[in-house]
Amino acid sequence: MSFLYPSFLWALGVLAVPIIIHLFNFRRTMRVYFSNNRFLKQVKEASTAKRRLKHYLILFSRLLFLFFLVITFCQPVIPAKEQLGSDRSIVIYLDNSQSMSAQLADKTKGLDAALGFARSIVQLFPPDTRYKLITNDFAPFSNVFKTKPEMIDLLTQIRLSSVSRTASEIQERIRQDGIRAKEIFWISDFQKSTFGKLQTNRDSSSNIHLVPIAFAAIPNVFVDSAFLENPFAAGGEKNVLKVRVRNDGMRDVDQLNLKLVINNVQAGTSSVDIPQQGVAETSFDITTGLSGINKAKISFNDFPVSFDNDFYLAMNFTEKIRVVEIKNANTPTPIEKVYGNTGVFQFTGFSADNFNYNFLSQADLVVVNGLNSIDPSLVSALQGYLDNFGNVLVIPGNRPDLASFKNLLRLPNVNVIENTQPMDLDRPDFDNPFFENVFEERSVSLAMPKATKKLDWGADRSALLRFKNDQPFLSSFSRNGKLYVMSGALESELTDFYNHALFVPVMYRLAASGKKNESRLYYSLRESFIGVRMDSLQSDEPVRLIGQEELVPSQRKVGESIFIDLPKFSISNGFYNLVSQGDTVNLLAFNLDKSESLLAQYSGDEVKKMMGDGTNVSIFEATSVGTFSNEIKERYLGTPLWKYALLMAIAFLVVEVLLIRFLK
């Protein structure tokens, strides 16, 4: 034990006063004469003994009263277990991710408890202590140390953030302050899914105090992923939205009702049963053809964890598929007619002797149609385009040159077939994903077109279309991109395929499969940048993101694509319009990183072991602000005893009064 004001101990000299009063009785005595005082003497002796005991007890009570009163003013304390450094600098990392909205056992939100702990730290330490507050946003205010009033005001402004941070990111951010020794309070729920790995090169001169926010055992349901069966619904055709829902809890969820809203109009509902720690899939039929930009949201009720009950989707059908046709002459072809829908396709046709190779890099699909011989320079350009993840459809002429087609196709068994008769095509394989969602009914008696075979490349069990003799008519080969090869020419005397009802969906699917950089349904806020292709980027004016607030993010343009660096501390989950020159050119949907919805936690002991289990790492096990404050006082400020000393002084004063009043 020690005293905060030991100089006040000189006041113990006041203990001599009651002793002096006791030793020297200044009251004057009176002598009384009696004829016989034998009996009075006996009474006097007995009374004197009792009076002497009473006086001693009163003296003892007075001495103890004065002693404890002096000790109270000396401020006795039990010394603190730990001491602050001379610079009195404290860094507080406060986890304000969305998972901190979960509830503790006493129904308090995790962020509210964390803020209470942070306020206790600021209020209890000496006034000259400097503080730095770091949150998941890594906001500018975390760059400098703050005074106590500034820190208290700053804590009132902290809100939940959409940004998740790994432990290594937090460590790196703390190190940016320098290498001077300091106290670090790490207030977090230590979520397993986002914690990641700790860096091993820790600064042993810093004392790290772990303050775990331990949640109650709360189940959580969230959307794991969502996708369209037909990623590009050309012409607004029927589509199906597939949704996978995950249950992170330890009990089954029955009859969870999901609702799909498109453009603020309810488009469907679905009920799903999800096993514990499992995933279930459901679907929504999108029967109404969608075009342009559409805002979709999947929502459900899941209490008490509700931060991930909404899932946002951007259904953009504004980007056109760019098709380039290379043909013999500038005459209309079936390819030009099928891709003539200007609302869906941007079609450009060139003759083989007047082709601008620069158009290859901009095309989603290149159709080489009706050529009998292919120039070596064109072969080289097409191979480079394929190697760069391009997509090429090769349709031979009526008299293909074997050497040039071998160079282009790079198929070892390719041969030219002559003097053949038209053959019937076999019905499509309805289970092939290429034809998924094309046919309303799977009719076995579907009338099929005829075609004359001009190229042969051997057996192909995975061909998209085959003749009835099982030989391939349309095959797909994987390069870096996709190479599609048709065995016959699209000429009236050789085939009626281009007049058949199957021709349009097949050609649409070929074009849609080649679409590059198409807008995704949604992005995760954990992504650092996104790439979006736009039809026109003629202006140097930067594009803007307009949602809950307007942002001008860092961006760079490459060709007709724009790459945007996501400002994590400013952007939140929801919809953002991509605006260029005052026009909305795209819609982006952002959702929280799904790992944030996995609420499993590390304990304080587990985190300490990951940090090396060193002596400079300690754990605060407090579950409430009151117990946390007491633990702070015990560790850093010591245990004050003046209240107990004052209580003892009052107690002995009461004892003295009782002795005087009741002891006869």
XYZ file of C-alpha atoms in Angstrom:
664
model
C 0.000 0.000 0.000
C 1.121 3.555 -0.697
C -0.206 7.078 -0.254
C -0.968 9.630 -2.930
C -0.385 12.466 -0.390
C 2.089 11.073 2.164
C 3.008 14.573 3.399
C -0.354 14.733 5.177
C 0.838 12.061 7.613
C 2.185 14.837 9.833
C -1.418 15.355 10.930
C -1.137 12.144 12.959
C 0.224 14.393 15.679
C -3.383 15.241 16.479
C -3.576 11.838 18.191
C -1.764 13.383 21.159
C -4.721 15.664 21.948
C -7.162 13.039 23.291
C -4.290 11.407 25.230
C -3.439 14.692 26.948
C -7.086 15.275 27.757
C -7.300 11.816 29.216
C -4.177 12.174 31.390
C -4.949 15.590 32.759
C -8.423 15.993 34.119
C -8.913 19.770 34.522
C -12.221 19.439 36.362
C -11.931 20.750 40.017
C -12.860 18.161 42.660
C -15.066 18.862 45.777
C -14.326 17.285 49.174
C -17.391 15.978 51.117
C -17.207 14.780 54.768
C -19.195 11.812 56.067
C -19.448 10.326 59.557
C -18.798 6.819 58.279
C -17.446 6.293 54.791
C -16.647 2.602 54.940
C -19.517 1.656 52.644
C -18.968 4.621 50.387
C -15.356 3.602 49.851
C -16.379 0.208 48.535
C -18.819 1.791 46.120
C -16.187 4.300 45.043
C -13.674 1.586 44.205
C -16.173 -0.300 42.104
C -17.302 2.825 40.236
C -13.720 3.913 39.576
C -12.852 0.627 37.890
C -15.837 0.800 35.573
C -15.185 4.432 34.841
C -11.566 3.700 33.988
C -12.584 0.982 31.477
C -15.129 3.289 29.868
C -12.577 6.069 29.555
C -10.062 3.731 27.912
C -12.608 2.513 25.375
C -13.649 6.068 24.536
C -9.993 7.097 24.225
C -9.289 4.153 21.938
C -12.299 5.012 19.729
C -11.239 8.661 19.502
C -7.696 7.713 18.558
C -8.867 5.354 15.820
C -11.369 7.931 14.526
C -8.636 10.534 14.190
C -6.175 8.011 12.764
C -8.475 6.860 9.949
C -9.562 10.441 9.291
C -5.939 11.433 8.684
C -5.348 8.322 6.564
C -8.396 9.282 4.436
C -6.796 12.595 3.520
C -3.524 10.794 2.687
C -5.358 8.878 -0.098
C -4.094 5.301 0.457
C -3.970 3.049 -2.628
C -2.841 -0.447 -3.528
C -0.215 0.154 -6.269
C -1.224 -0.529 -9.892
C -0.019 -3.737 -11.526
C 1.029 -1.879 -14.692
C 2.303 1.614 -15.331
C 1.858 3.922 -18.322
C 4.923 5.013 -20.232
C 6.303 8.483 -19.753
C 4.781 9.671 -23.050
C 1.248 8.639 -21.880
C 0.100 7.685 -25.391
C -2.751 5.221 -25.898
C -3.957 3.735 -29.187
C -7.501 2.351 -29.254
C -8.601 0.139 -32.126
C -12.403 -0.068 -32.089
C -13.965 -2.657 -34.390
C -17.072 -1.034 -35.917
C -17.785 -3.655 -38.599
C -21.351 -4.739 -39.233
C -20.944 -7.898 -37.152
C -20.640 -5.652 -34.088
C -24.384 -5.021 -34.362
C -24.972 -8.487 -32.863
C -26.131 -8.649 -29.260
C -24.331 -9.668 -26.094
C -25.930 -11.867 -23.468
C -27.508 -8.800 -21.788
C -29.085 -7.703 -25.132
C -26.591 -4.842 -25.535
C -25.285 -4.326 -29.048
C -21.630 -5.115 -29.487
C -20.757 -1.639 -30.784
C -22.480 0.046 -27.827
C -20.471 -2.086 -25.403
C -17.244 -1.327 -27.277
C -17.946 2.418 -27.167
C -18.622 2.147 -23.432
C -15.263 0.442 -22.905
C -13.487 3.123 -24.959
C -15.137 5.926 -22.951
C -14.039 4.260 -19.709
C -10.435 4.272 -20.899
C -10.579 7.967 -21.809
C -12.340 9.042 -18.621
C -10.163 7.100 -16.169
C -6.649 7.909 -17.338
C -4.906 11.153 -16.318
C -5.909 14.366 -18.172
C -2.554 14.723 -19.931
C -2.889 11.340 -21.677
C -3.052 11.455 -25.494
C -5.257 9.102 -27.513
C -5.473 7.816 -31.061
C -8.691 6.143 -32.254
C -8.565 3.697 -35.175
C -11.724 2.244 -36.704
C -12.313 -0.004 -39.716
C -12.694 3.036 -41.969
C -9.060 4.103 -41.355
C -10.492 7.620 -41.435
C -8.225 10.722 -41.418
C -8.940 11.429 -37.731
C -6.904 8.321 -36.840
C -3.695 9.938 -38.122
C -3.081 12.136 -35.053
C -3.350 11.836 -31.283
C -6.269 13.530 -29.561
C -6.844 15.127 -26.184
C -9.395 13.755 -23.740
C -12.240 16.183 -24.733
C -11.543 15.599 -28.446
C -11.608 11.851 -27.927
C -14.917 11.898 -26.051
C -16.477 13.973 -28.818
C -15.058 11.651 -31.473
C -16.541 8.562 -29.826
C -20.033 10.033 -30.128
C -19.626 10.072 -33.937
C -18.692 6.401 -34.425
C -21.202 4.355 -36.426
C -21.239 0.878 -37.956
C -19.043 0.587 -41.046
C -19.372 -1.583 -44.149
C -15.612 -2.220 -44.153
C -14.050 -5.368 -42.703
C -10.392 -5.429 -41.697
C -8.014 -8.311 -41.135
C -5.709 -8.443 -38.153
C -2.639 -7.822 -40.323
C -4.249 -4.686 -41.801
C -4.941 -3.386 -38.302
C -1.390 -4.138 -37.147
C 0.051 -2.318 -40.150
C -2.179 0.704 -39.512
C -1.089 0.877 -35.856
C 2.593 0.686 -36.835
C 2.268 3.770 -39.008
C 2.454 5.875 -35.857
C 6.101 5.020 -35.297
C 8.071 2.819 -32.941
C 7.632 4.647 -29.622
C 6.245 2.541 -26.786
C 2.527 2.852 -26.205
C -0.496 1.086 -24.833
C -2.748 -0.517 -27.439
C -6.325 -1.443 -26.583
C -7.768 -3.828 -29.191
C -11.560 -3.810 -28.805
C -13.114 -6.305 -31.204
C -15.352 -9.343 -31.584
C -12.330 -11.217 -33.066
C -14.420 -12.743 -35.827
C -12.794 -15.890 -37.224
C -13.947 -15.347 -40.805
C -12.353 -11.889 -41.123
C -9.473 -12.039 -38.613
C -6.964 -13.637 -40.969
C -3.349 -14.186 -40.008
C -1.312 -12.033 -37.662
C 2.037 -10.633 -38.687
C 4.903 -12.191 -36.759
C 7.212 -9.160 -36.550
C 5.420 -7.574 -33.616
C 6.788 -4.590 -31.680
C 7.554 -5.975 -28.215
C 7.860 -2.464 -26.780
C 4.088 -1.980 -27.119
C 1.674 -3.444 -24.616
C -1.362 -4.948 -26.333
C -4.557 -5.266 -24.313
C -7.216 -7.473 -25.879
C -10.806 -6.540 -25.067
C -13.047 -9.288 -26.534
C -16.693 -8.494 -27.264
C -18.272 -11.905 -26.691
C -21.694 -12.385 -28.255
C -24.393 -14.719 -27.134
C -24.928 -17.866 -29.207
C -26.923 -16.227 -32.016
C -27.825 -17.991 -35.287
C -27.616 -16.009 -38.500
C -29.064 -16.485 -41.995
C -27.707 -14.653 -45.034
C -27.629 -14.807 -48.836
C -24.510 -16.674 -49.886
C -24.783 -15.982 -53.642
C -27.232 -15.196 -56.432
C -27.015 -15.666 -60.188
C -29.136 -15.742 -63.321
C -29.578 -18.978 -65.218
C -29.098 -16.965 -68.398
C -26.498 -14.314 -67.536
C -27.415 -12.340 -70.645
C -31.146 -12.379 -71.297
C -31.117 -11.224 -74.901
C -34.278 -9.442 -75.921
C -35.739 -9.645 -72.407
C -36.416 -13.378 -72.594
C -37.677 -15.394 -69.643
C -35.101 -15.928 -66.938
C -34.652 -17.518 -63.530
C -32.832 -15.985 -60.567
C -31.115 -18.606 -58.412
C -30.463 -17.714 -54.771
C -28.377 -19.672 -52.269
C -29.106 -18.990 -48.607
C -26.790 -20.058 -45.799
C -27.595 -20.859 -42.163
C -24.704 -20.152 -39.778
C -26.639 -21.247 -36.700
C -26.758 -24.532 -34.818
C -30.464 -25.149 -35.392
C -32.560 -25.684 -38.505
C -34.469 -22.779 -40.024
C -37.890 -23.733 -41.332
C -40.015 -21.831 -43.800
C -37.834 -18.748 -44.173
C -39.760 -16.383 -46.418
C -37.678 -14.575 -49.056
C -39.024 -11.689 -51.103
C -37.747 -10.410 -54.462
C -38.408 -6.755 -55.278
C -37.525 -5.345 -58.710
C -37.750 -1.592 -59.256
C -39.723 -1.220 -55.988
C -42.339 -3.746 -57.147
C -42.586 -7.168 -55.540
C -41.712 -9.715 -58.217
C -41.960 -12.949 -56.252
C -41.717 -14.786 -52.944
C -40.179 -18.073 -51.978
C -40.056 -20.200 -48.842
C -37.006 -22.278 -48.000
C -35.866 -24.688 -45.269
C -32.193 -24.426 -44.313
C -30.399 -27.058 -42.207
C -28.050 -26.010 -39.443
C -24.640 -24.989 -40.755
C -25.992 -25.690 -44.243
C -26.982 -24.082 -47.539
C -30.302 -24.215 -49.374
C -31.127 -23.006 -52.879
C -34.307 -21.406 -54.108
C -35.290 -19.630 -57.317
C -37.463 -16.805 -58.611
C -39.006 -16.850 -62.064
C -38.551 -13.564 -63.894
C -41.416 -13.852 -66.350
C -41.528 -10.204 -67.359
C -38.858 -9.263 -69.875
C -36.463 -6.764 -68.355
C -34.550 -4.168 -70.302
C -32.341 -1.269 -69.375
C -31.273 -0.769 -65.769
C -33.154 -2.599 -62.993
C -32.741 -2.506 -59.214
C -33.471 -5.835 -57.535
C -33.369 -6.685 -53.840
C -33.765 -9.965 -51.973
C -34.947 -9.472 -48.397
C -36.106 -11.570 -45.445
C -36.610 -11.243 -41.696
C -33.942 -12.756 -39.461
C -33.858 -11.470 -35.884
C -31.808 -10.375 -33.970
C -28.947 -10.235 -36.536
C -30.414 -8.033 -39.236
C -27.522 -6.197 -40.901
C -27.381 -8.777 -43.731
C -31.121 -9.253 -44.307
C -31.047 -7.355 -47.625
C -29.120 -8.446 -50.707
C -28.810 -6.061 -53.667
C -28.666 -6.988 -57.356
C -28.151 -4.772 -60.413
C -29.774 -6.260 -63.501
C -28.263 -4.316 -66.370
C -29.402 -5.062 -69.890
C -27.934 -1.949 -71.483
C -24.609 -3.228 -72.828
C -24.674 -4.381 -76.421
C -22.906 -7.470 -77.680
C -20.347 -6.491 -80.261
C -20.239 -8.801 -83.260
C -17.792 -8.481 -86.144
C -18.351 -10.480 -89.344
C -15.554 -11.150 -91.842
C -17.031 -12.304 -95.181
C -16.268 -12.582 -98.898
C -18.086 -9.468 -100.131
C -20.174 -6.581 -98.870
C -23.470 -8.358 -99.399
C -26.134 -9.166 -96.773
C -25.688 -12.520 -95.025
C -27.767 -14.536 -92.534
C -25.270 -13.458 -89.853
C -26.049 -9.780 -90.462
C -29.773 -10.486 -90.291
C -29.698 -12.497 -87.070
C -27.575 -9.855 -85.311
C -29.582 -6.966 -86.749
C -31.355 -6.199 -83.475
C -29.642 -2.912 -82.636
C -31.125 -2.904 -79.155
C -29.089 -5.993 -78.300
C -26.185 -6.134 -80.746
C -23.670 -3.765 -82.226
C -22.920 -5.439 -85.550
C -20.177 -4.541 -88.022
C -19.485 -6.399 -91.248
C -16.259 -6.304 -93.296
C -15.051 -7.985 -96.449
C -11.925 -10.059 -95.925
C -9.799 -7.772 -98.160
C -10.907 -4.608 -96.349
C -10.805 -5.611 -92.691
C -9.438 -3.326 -89.964
C -7.660 -5.572 -87.460
C -8.132 -2.968 -84.687
C -11.785 -4.027 -84.442
C -10.774 -7.433 -83.088
C -9.882 -6.133 -79.634
C -13.317 -4.519 -79.304
C -15.375 -7.508 -80.446
C -17.183 -9.997 -78.230
C -17.607 -12.427 -81.121
C -15.831 -12.582 -84.496
C -17.632 -14.548 -87.218
C -15.508 -15.752 -90.136
C -18.264 -16.528 -92.627
C -18.106 -18.091 -96.098
C -14.363 -17.758 -96.734
C -12.744 -20.464 -98.829
C -9.221 -19.242 -98.204
C -7.973 -17.246 -95.231
C -5.015 -14.896 -95.567
C -2.062 -15.811 -93.303
C -2.047 -12.331 -91.732
C -5.732 -12.731 -90.847
C -5.024 -16.210 -89.477
C -2.295 -14.736 -87.248
C -4.573 -11.916 -86.061
C -7.424 -14.327 -85.261
C -5.096 -16.655 -83.368
C -3.813 -13.709 -81.334
C -7.400 -12.709 -80.638
C -8.202 -16.251 -79.453
C -5.089 -16.333 -77.276
C -6.280 -13.073 -75.712
C -9.546 -14.737 -74.607
C -11.497 -13.814 -77.709
C -14.331 -15.847 -79.243
C -14.428 -16.869 -82.924
C -17.089 -18.652 -84.981
C -15.723 -20.193 -88.201
C -18.234 -20.980 -90.977
C -16.508 -22.320 -94.115
C -17.350 -21.475 -97.719
C -18.604 -24.003 -100.230
C -15.014 -24.893 -101.286
C -12.732 -24.448 -98.234
C -8.953 -24.543 -98.629
C -7.620 -27.222 -96.280
C -4.218 -25.619 -95.596
C -5.568 -22.240 -94.487
C -8.250 -23.832 -92.293
C -5.679 -26.099 -90.680
C -3.577 -23.060 -89.804
C -6.556 -21.269 -88.287
C -8.308 -24.107 -86.480
C -5.181 -25.934 -85.305
C -7.143 -29.198 -85.254
C -5.019 -32.254 -86.121
C -7.797 -34.262 -87.824
C -9.477 -31.524 -89.855
C -10.288 -32.454 -93.454
C -12.291 -31.043 -96.353
C -15.278 -33.129 -97.512
C -16.408 -32.947 -101.119
C -19.440 -34.225 -103.077
C -21.654 -34.892 -100.073
C -25.411 -34.723 -99.826
C -27.434 -32.754 -97.246
C -28.064 -34.665 -94.027
C -30.574 -34.114 -91.242
C -29.353 -32.685 -87.947
C -30.166 -34.568 -84.786
C -32.274 -32.882 -82.138
C -30.266 -30.881 -79.552
C -29.179 -32.291 -76.237
C -31.660 -30.563 -73.932
C -29.419 -31.235 -70.920
C -26.521 -29.346 -72.453
C -26.095 -26.042 -70.522
C -25.742 -24.294 -73.884
C -29.446 -24.897 -74.596
C -30.668 -24.313 -71.063
C -33.773 -22.112 -70.914
C -34.111 -22.028 -74.727
C -36.975 -24.450 -75.277
C -40.363 -24.176 -73.558
C -40.987 -27.895 -74.201
C -38.547 -30.719 -74.841
C -40.231 -32.167 -77.887
C -38.775 -35.380 -79.261
C -40.501 -34.821 -82.596
C -38.816 -31.472 -83.219
C -38.329 -30.922 -86.972
C -34.637 -30.343 -87.639
C -32.869 -28.626 -90.561
C -30.549 -30.180 -93.115
C -26.950 -29.259 -93.859
C -24.170 -30.281 -96.213
C -20.882 -31.127 -94.559
C -17.773 -29.367 -95.885
C -15.377 -29.751 -92.936
C -14.722 -32.788 -90.792
C -12.634 -32.912 -87.607
C -13.467 -36.391 -86.345
C -15.760 -37.587 -83.589
C -16.878 -35.046 -80.982
C -19.157 -36.318 -78.248
C -19.474 -32.815 -76.768
C -20.586 -31.149 -80.019
C -23.320 -28.555 -79.631
C -25.149 -29.848 -82.710
C -24.663 -33.154 -84.529
C -25.909 -34.936 -87.610
C -28.064 -37.979 -87.147
C -25.038 -40.155 -87.941
C -23.453 -38.642 -84.790
C -20.887 -36.604 -86.727
C -20.420 -33.021 -85.426
C -22.058 -30.058 -87.134
C -21.253 -27.317 -84.579
C -18.456 -27.840 -82.060
C -16.778 -25.758 -79.391
C -13.043 -25.879 -78.664
C -11.275 -24.226 -75.763
C -8.320 -22.047 -76.506
C -7.719 -19.196 -74.101
C -10.983 -18.043 -75.594
C -13.626 -20.119 -77.396
C -13.390 -21.406 -80.983
C -16.691 -22.454 -82.540
C -16.554 -24.389 -85.828
C -19.498 -25.137 -88.149
C -18.996 -27.958 -90.614
C -21.142 -26.528 -93.424
C -21.606 -23.249 -95.289
C -24.681 -21.021 -94.788
C -25.732 -21.074 -98.423
C -29.242 -21.800 -99.654
C -28.220 -24.734 -101.849
C -26.290 -26.368 -98.984
C -28.490 -25.866 -95.887
C -31.745 -24.467 -94.550
C -30.331 -24.080 -91.053
C -30.346 -20.256 -91.212
C -34.106 -20.343 -91.906
C -34.861 -22.714 -89.065
C -36.269 -21.601 -85.694
C -33.186 -23.077 -83.999
C -30.803 -20.719 -85.800
C -31.659 -17.559 -83.841
C -31.270 -18.944 -80.280
C -28.070 -20.775 -81.240
C -26.510 -17.638 -82.689
C -27.712 -15.561 -79.729
C -26.127 -18.005 -77.324
C -22.855 -17.977 -79.243
C -22.763 -14.182 -79.037
C -23.809 -14.047 -75.369
C -21.143 -16.599 -74.398
C -18.500 -14.315 -75.864
C -19.577 -11.199 -74.028
C -16.626 -9.645 -72.206
C -16.594 -7.529 -69.057
C -20.339 -7.707 -68.677
C -21.685 -5.997 -65.597
C -21.953 -8.354 -62.683
C -25.116 -8.710 -60.655
C -23.319 -7.480 -57.563
C -19.915 -6.633 -56.132
C -18.497 -7.236 -52.685
C -17.355 -4.267 -50.635
C -14.160 -6.190 -49.954
C -13.054 -5.755 -53.579
C -10.446 -3.093 -54.190
C -11.422 -2.132 -57.730
C -13.934 -3.005 -60.431
C -13.841 -2.848 -64.211
C -16.804 -1.691 -66.285
C -17.003 -1.449 -70.058
C -18.869 1.505 -71.504
C -20.044 2.164 -75.030
C -18.440 5.570 -75.174
C -15.720 7.226 -73.150
C -15.012 10.177 -75.387
C -14.915 12.772 -72.632
C -12.057 13.225 -70.172
C -14.574 14.077 -67.445
C -14.340 11.459 -64.657
C -17.302 9.221 -63.999
C -19.147 9.541 -60.688
C -20.800 7.096 -58.325
C -24.110 8.434 -57.032
C -25.874 6.530 -54.286
C -26.404 7.569 -50.680
C -23.819 10.209 -51.488
C -21.949 11.335 -54.585
C -18.386 10.118 -55.035
C -15.678 10.752 -57.611
C -13.440 7.688 -57.150
C -9.942 7.207 -58.470
C -10.225 5.756 -61.956
C -8.292 4.955 -65.065
C -9.465 4.346 -68.619
C -8.116 1.551 -70.781
C -9.628 1.462 -74.239
C -13.380 1.428 -73.770
C -13.205 0.093 -70.234
C -12.905 2.017 -67.019
C -11.336 0.668 -63.824
C -12.570 2.219 -60.591
C -10.781 2.086 -57.226
C -13.433 1.595 -54.564
C -13.246 4.153 -51.735
C -13.989 1.695 -48.935
C -14.367 4.266 -46.189
C -17.041 6.170 -48.162
C -19.039 3.492 -49.966
C -21.718 1.340 -48.344
C -23.903 -1.558 -49.373
C -26.715 -0.638 -51.752
C -27.089 0.780 -55.256
C -24.849 3.309 -57.004
C -25.480 4.865 -60.399
C -22.435 5.167 -62.646
C -22.831 8.617 -64.183
C -20.866 10.034 -67.106
C -21.504 13.530 -68.481
C -24.797 13.702 -66.592
C -26.140 10.402 -67.975
C -26.553 7.186 -66.007
C -24.621 4.621 -68.009
C -24.643 1.718 -65.567
C -25.931 0.553 -62.200
C -23.706 -1.100 -59.616
C -24.932 -3.095 -56.614
C -22.684 -3.557 -53.585
C -23.155 -6.076 -50.794
C -21.282 -6.744 -47.579
C -18.561 -9.348 -47.680
C -20.375 -12.573 -46.787
C -17.590 -13.532 -44.375
C -18.863 -10.697 -42.170
C -22.048 -12.721 -41.617
C -20.157 -15.668 -40.092
C -20.251 -14.782 -36.400
C -17.914 -17.459 -34.964
C -15.344 -15.800 -32.660
C -11.870 -16.367 -31.296
C -11.529 -16.177 -27.531
C -9.078 -13.789 -25.939
C -6.753 -16.676 -25.042
C -6.722 -17.917 -28.643
C -5.816 -14.478 -29.977
C -3.110 -14.108 -27.335
C -1.556 -17.409 -28.423
C -1.611 -16.265 -32.049
C 0.246 -13.140 -30.930
C 2.986 -15.246 -29.393
C 1.577 -15.462 -25.860
C 4.082 -12.814 -24.744
C 4.085 -10.911 -21.480
C 3.204 -7.711 -23.346
C -0.181 -9.158 -24.368
C -2.961 -9.117 -21.781
C -6.691 -9.818 -21.822
C -9.576 -7.893 -20.307
C -12.355 -10.338 -19.494
C -14.892 -7.665 -18.515
C -18.478 -8.201 -19.674
C -19.839 -4.787 -18.654
C -18.636 -1.195 -18.537
C -18.595 -1.217 -14.727
C -16.382 -4.271 -14.378
C -14.151 -3.004 -17.181
C -13.666 0.331 -15.364
C -12.742 -1.464 -12.168
C -10.233 -3.602 -14.031
C -8.683 -0.483 -15.628
C -8.337 1.143 -12.212
C -6.783 -1.957 -10.702
C -4.259 -2.346 -13.517
C -3.258 1.264 -14.155
C -4.529 3.500 -11.385
C -4.273 1.151 -8.415
C -7.043 0.307 -5.936
C -8.016 3.412 -3.897
C -8.638 2.747 -0.197
C -9.658 6.212 1.062
C -13.337 5.281 1.030
C -12.649 2.354 3.326
C -10.578 4.596 5.626
C -13.407 7.133 5.796
C -15.904 4.400 6.605
C -13.652 3.186 9.428
C -13.380 6.746 10.798
C -17.143 7.147 10.800
C -17.552 3.708 12.398
C -15.278 4.562 15.349
C -16.976 7.926 15.777
C -20.282 6.081 16.097
C -18.687 3.661 18.571
C -17.542 6.588 20.703
C -21.039 8.070 20.743
C -22.538 4.720 21.714
C -20.011 4.219 24.519
C -20.742 7.621 25.990
C -24.476 7.159 25.676
C -25.072 3.577 26.734
C -22.046 2.285 28.705
C -22.913 2.934 32.439
